Short mmCIF file of the C-alpha atoms (twelve columns), coordinates in Angstrom:
data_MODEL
# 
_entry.id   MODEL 
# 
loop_
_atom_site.group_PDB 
_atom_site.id 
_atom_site.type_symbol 
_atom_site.label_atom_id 
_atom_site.label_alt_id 
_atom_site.label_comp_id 
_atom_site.label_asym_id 
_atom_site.label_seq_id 
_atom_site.Cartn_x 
_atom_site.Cartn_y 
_atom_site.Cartn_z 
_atom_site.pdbx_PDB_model_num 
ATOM 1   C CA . UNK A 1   -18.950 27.282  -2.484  1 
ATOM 2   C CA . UNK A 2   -20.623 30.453  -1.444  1 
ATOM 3   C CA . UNK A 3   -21.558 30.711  1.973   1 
ATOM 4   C CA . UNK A 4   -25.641 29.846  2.778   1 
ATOM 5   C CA . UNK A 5   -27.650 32.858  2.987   1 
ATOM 6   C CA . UNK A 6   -29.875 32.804  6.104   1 
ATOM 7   C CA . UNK A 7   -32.067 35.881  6.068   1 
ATOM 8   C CA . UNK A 8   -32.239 37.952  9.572   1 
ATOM 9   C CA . UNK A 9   -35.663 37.239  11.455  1 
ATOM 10  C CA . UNK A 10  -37.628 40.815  12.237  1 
ATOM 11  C CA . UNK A 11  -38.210 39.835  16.338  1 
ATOM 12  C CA . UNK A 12  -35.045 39.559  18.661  1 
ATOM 13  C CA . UNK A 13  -36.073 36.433  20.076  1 
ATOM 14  C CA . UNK A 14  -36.140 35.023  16.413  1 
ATOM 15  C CA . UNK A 15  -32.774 36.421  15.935  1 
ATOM 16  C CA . UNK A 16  -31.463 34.760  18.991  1 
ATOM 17  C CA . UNK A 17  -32.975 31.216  18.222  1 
ATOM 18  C CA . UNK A 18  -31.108 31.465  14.867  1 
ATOM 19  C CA . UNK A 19  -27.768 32.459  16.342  1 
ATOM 20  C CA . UNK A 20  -28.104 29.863  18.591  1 
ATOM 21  C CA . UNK A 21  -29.368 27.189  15.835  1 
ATOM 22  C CA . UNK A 22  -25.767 28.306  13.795  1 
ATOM 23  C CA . UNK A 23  -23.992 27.700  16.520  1 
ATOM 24  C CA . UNK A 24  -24.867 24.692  16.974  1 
ATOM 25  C CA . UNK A 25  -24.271 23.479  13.251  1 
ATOM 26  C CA . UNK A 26  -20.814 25.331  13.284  1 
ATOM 27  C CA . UNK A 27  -20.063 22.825  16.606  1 
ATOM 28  C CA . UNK A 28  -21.656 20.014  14.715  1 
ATOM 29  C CA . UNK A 29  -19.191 20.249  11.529  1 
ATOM 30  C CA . UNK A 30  -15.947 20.057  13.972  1 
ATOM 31  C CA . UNK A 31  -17.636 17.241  15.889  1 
ATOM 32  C CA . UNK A 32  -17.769 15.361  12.570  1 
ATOM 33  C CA . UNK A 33  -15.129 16.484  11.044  1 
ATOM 34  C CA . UNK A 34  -13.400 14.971  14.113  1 
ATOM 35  C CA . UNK A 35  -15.478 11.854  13.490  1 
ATOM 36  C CA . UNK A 36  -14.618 11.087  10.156  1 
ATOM 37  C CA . UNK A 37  -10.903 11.579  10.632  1 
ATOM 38  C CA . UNK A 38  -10.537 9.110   13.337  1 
ATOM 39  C CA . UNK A 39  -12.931 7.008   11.177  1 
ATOM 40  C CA . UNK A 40  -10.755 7.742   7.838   1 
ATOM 41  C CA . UNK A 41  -7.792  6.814   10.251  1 
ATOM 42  C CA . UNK A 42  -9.085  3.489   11.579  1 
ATOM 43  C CA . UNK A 43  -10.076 2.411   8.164   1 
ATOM 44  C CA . UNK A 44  -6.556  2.998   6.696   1 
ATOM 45  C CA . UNK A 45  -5.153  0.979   9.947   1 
ATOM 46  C CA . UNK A 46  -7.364  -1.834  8.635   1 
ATOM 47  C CA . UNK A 47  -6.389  -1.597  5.002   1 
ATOM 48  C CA . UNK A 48  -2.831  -1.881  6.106   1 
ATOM 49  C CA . UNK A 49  -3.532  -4.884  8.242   1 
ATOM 50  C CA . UNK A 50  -5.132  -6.381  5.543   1 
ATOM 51  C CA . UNK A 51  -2.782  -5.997  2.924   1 
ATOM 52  C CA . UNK A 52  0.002   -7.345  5.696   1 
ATOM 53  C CA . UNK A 53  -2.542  -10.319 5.629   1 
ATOM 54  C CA . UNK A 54  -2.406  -10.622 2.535   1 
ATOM 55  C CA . UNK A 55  1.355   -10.314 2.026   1 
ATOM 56  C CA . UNK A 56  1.567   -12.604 4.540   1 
ATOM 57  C CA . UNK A 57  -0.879  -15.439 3.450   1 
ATOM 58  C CA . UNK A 58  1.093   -15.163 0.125   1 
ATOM 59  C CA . UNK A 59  4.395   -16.182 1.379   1 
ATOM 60  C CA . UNK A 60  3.165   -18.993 2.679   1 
ATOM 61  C CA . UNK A 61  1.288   -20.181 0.063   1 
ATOM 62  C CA . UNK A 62  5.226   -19.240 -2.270  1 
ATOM 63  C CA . UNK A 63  6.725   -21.746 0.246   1 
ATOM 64  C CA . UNK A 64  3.796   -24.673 0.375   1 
ATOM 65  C CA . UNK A 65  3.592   -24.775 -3.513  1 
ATOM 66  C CA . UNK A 66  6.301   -23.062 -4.624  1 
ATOM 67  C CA . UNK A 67  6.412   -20.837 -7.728  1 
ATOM 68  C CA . UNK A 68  4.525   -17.483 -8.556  1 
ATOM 69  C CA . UNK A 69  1.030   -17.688 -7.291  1 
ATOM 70  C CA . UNK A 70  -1.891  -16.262 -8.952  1 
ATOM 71  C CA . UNK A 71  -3.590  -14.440 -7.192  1 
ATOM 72  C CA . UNK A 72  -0.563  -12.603 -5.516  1 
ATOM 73  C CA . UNK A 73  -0.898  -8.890  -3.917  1 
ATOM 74  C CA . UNK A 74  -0.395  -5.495  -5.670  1 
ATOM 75  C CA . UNK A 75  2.867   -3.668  -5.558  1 
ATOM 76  C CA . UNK A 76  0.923   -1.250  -3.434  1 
ATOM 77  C CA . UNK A 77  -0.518  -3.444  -1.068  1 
ATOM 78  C CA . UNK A 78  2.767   -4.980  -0.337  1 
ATOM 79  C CA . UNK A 79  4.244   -1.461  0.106   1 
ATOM 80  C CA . UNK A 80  1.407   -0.539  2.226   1 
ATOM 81  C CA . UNK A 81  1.237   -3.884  4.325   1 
ATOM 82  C CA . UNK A 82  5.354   -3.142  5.199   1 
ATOM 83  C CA . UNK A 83  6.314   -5.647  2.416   1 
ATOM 84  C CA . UNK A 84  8.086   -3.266  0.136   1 
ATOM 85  C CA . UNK A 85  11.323  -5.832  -0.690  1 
ATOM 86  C CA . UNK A 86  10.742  -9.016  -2.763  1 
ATOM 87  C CA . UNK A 87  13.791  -11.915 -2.581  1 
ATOM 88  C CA . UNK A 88  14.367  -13.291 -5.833  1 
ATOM 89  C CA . UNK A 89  16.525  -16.136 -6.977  1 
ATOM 90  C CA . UNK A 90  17.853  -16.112 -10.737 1 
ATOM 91  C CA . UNK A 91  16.729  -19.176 -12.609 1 
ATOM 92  C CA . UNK A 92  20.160  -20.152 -13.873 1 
ATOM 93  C CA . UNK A 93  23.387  -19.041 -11.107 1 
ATOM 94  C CA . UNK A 94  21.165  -19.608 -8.326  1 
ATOM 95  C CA . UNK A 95  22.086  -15.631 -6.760  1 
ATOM 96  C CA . UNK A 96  19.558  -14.175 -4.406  1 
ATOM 97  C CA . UNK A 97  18.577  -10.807 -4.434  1 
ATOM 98  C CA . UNK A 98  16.495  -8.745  -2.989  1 
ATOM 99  C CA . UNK A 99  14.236  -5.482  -4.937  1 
ATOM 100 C CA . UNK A 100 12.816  -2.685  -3.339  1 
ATOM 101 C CA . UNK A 101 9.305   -2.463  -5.003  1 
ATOM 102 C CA . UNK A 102 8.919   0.903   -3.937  1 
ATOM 103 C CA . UNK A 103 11.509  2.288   -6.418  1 
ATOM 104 C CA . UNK A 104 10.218  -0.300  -9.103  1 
ATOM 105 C CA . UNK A 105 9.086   2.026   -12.675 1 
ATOM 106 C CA . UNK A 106 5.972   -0.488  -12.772 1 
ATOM 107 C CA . UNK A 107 2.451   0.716   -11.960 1 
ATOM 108 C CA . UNK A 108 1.577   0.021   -8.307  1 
ATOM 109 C CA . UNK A 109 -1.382  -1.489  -9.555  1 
ATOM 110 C CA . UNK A 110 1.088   -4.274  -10.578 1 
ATOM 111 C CA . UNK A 111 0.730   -7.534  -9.313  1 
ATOM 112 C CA . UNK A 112 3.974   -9.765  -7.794  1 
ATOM 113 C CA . UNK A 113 3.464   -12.371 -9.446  1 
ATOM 114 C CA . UNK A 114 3.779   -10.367 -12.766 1 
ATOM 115 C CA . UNK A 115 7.340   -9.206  -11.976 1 
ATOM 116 C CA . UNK A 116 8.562   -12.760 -12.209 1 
ATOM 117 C CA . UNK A 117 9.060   -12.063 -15.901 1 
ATOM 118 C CA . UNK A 118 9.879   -8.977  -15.874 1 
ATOM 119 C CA . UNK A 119 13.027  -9.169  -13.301 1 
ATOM 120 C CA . UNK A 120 16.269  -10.078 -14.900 1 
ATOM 121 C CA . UNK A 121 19.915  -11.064 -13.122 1 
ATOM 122 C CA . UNK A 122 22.199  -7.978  -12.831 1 
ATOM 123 C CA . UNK A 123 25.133  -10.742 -12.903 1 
ATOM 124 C CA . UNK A 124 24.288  -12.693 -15.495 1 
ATOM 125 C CA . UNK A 125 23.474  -10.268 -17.891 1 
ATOM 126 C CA . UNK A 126 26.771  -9.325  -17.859 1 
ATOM 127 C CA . UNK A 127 27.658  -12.870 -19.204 1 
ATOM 128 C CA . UNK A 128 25.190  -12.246 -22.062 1 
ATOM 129 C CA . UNK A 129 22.308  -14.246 -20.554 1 
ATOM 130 C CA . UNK A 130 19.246  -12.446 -19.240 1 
ATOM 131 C CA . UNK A 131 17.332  -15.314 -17.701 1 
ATOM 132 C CA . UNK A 132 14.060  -14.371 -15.739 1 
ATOM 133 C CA . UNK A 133 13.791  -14.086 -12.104 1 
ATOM 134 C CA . UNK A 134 12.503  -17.139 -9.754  1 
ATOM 135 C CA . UNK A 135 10.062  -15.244 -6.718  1 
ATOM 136 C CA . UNK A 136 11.010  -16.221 -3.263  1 
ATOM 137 C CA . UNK A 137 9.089   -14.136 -0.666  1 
ATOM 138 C CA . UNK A 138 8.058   -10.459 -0.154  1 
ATOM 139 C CA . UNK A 139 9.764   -9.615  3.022   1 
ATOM 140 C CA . UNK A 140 9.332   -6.267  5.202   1 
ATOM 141 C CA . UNK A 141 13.652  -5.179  4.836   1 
ATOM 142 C CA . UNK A 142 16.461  -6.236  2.735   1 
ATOM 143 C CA . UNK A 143 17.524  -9.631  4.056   1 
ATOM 144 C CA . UNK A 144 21.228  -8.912  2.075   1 
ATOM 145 C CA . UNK A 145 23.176  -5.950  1.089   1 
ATOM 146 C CA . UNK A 146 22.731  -4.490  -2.512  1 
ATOM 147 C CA . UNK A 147 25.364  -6.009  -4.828  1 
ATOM 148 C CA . UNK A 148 27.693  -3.742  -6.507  1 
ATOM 149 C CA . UNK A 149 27.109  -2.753  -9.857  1 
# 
């Protein structure tokens, strides 16, 4: 955008108020500026706190009633609430594992509860059987190291 044109006033004392006037609204735009990052900055501090909630609020409703909840949060709100590892169970040799949903190849507009058809066991597929995932939790680390492949 092409800088405002602010034609020069004829009388020096014009020329002075304007000066000063520009001034001013050059130390105005830094003052806000300022503003709105530390605004921007306490906003995203309360998005993450709320999708932690959220996360959070989820995992307890997993373990009161068991099964994948509907509604359940985003892959990016459990990513950005510190939730970026989901413990699953596979429905038929009972091995827990745990997924980094940060890595997933699913939109992150993806909900949790979604995955639960979409994960498969690593072990038992190499029996032939490729028997969907049972969700656990979302958790904030790997509770178990990665199995080998």
């Amino acid at each position: 955008m092409a800088p405002k044109h602010h034609p020069t006033p004829l009388s020096g004392g014009d020329r002075k108020a304007l000066a000063k006037e520009l001034g001013r609204a050059r130390a105005m735009t830094k003052i806000l500026a300022s503003q709105s990052d530390d605004a921007r900055a306490k906003g995203e501090a309360l998005i993450r706190q709320a999708d932690k909630l959220l996360c959070e609020s989820w995992n307890e409703k997993m373990w009161a009633d068991g099964g994948p909840i509907d509604p359940s949060p985003t892959v990016d709100q459990a990513v950005n609430g510190g939730y970026s590892w989901l413990e699953i169970e596979c429905s038929r040799c009972k091995t827990k594992r745990d997924v980094d949903l940060a890595v997933l190849r699913h939109p992150a507009s993806t909900a949790v509860h979604d995955l639960a058809s979409r994960l498969r066991c690593s072990k038992c597929a190499r029996a032939g059987s490729r028997p969907a995932a049972t969700l656990l939790q979302l958790t904030a680390r790997a509770r178990q190291a990665a199995p080998e492949t």
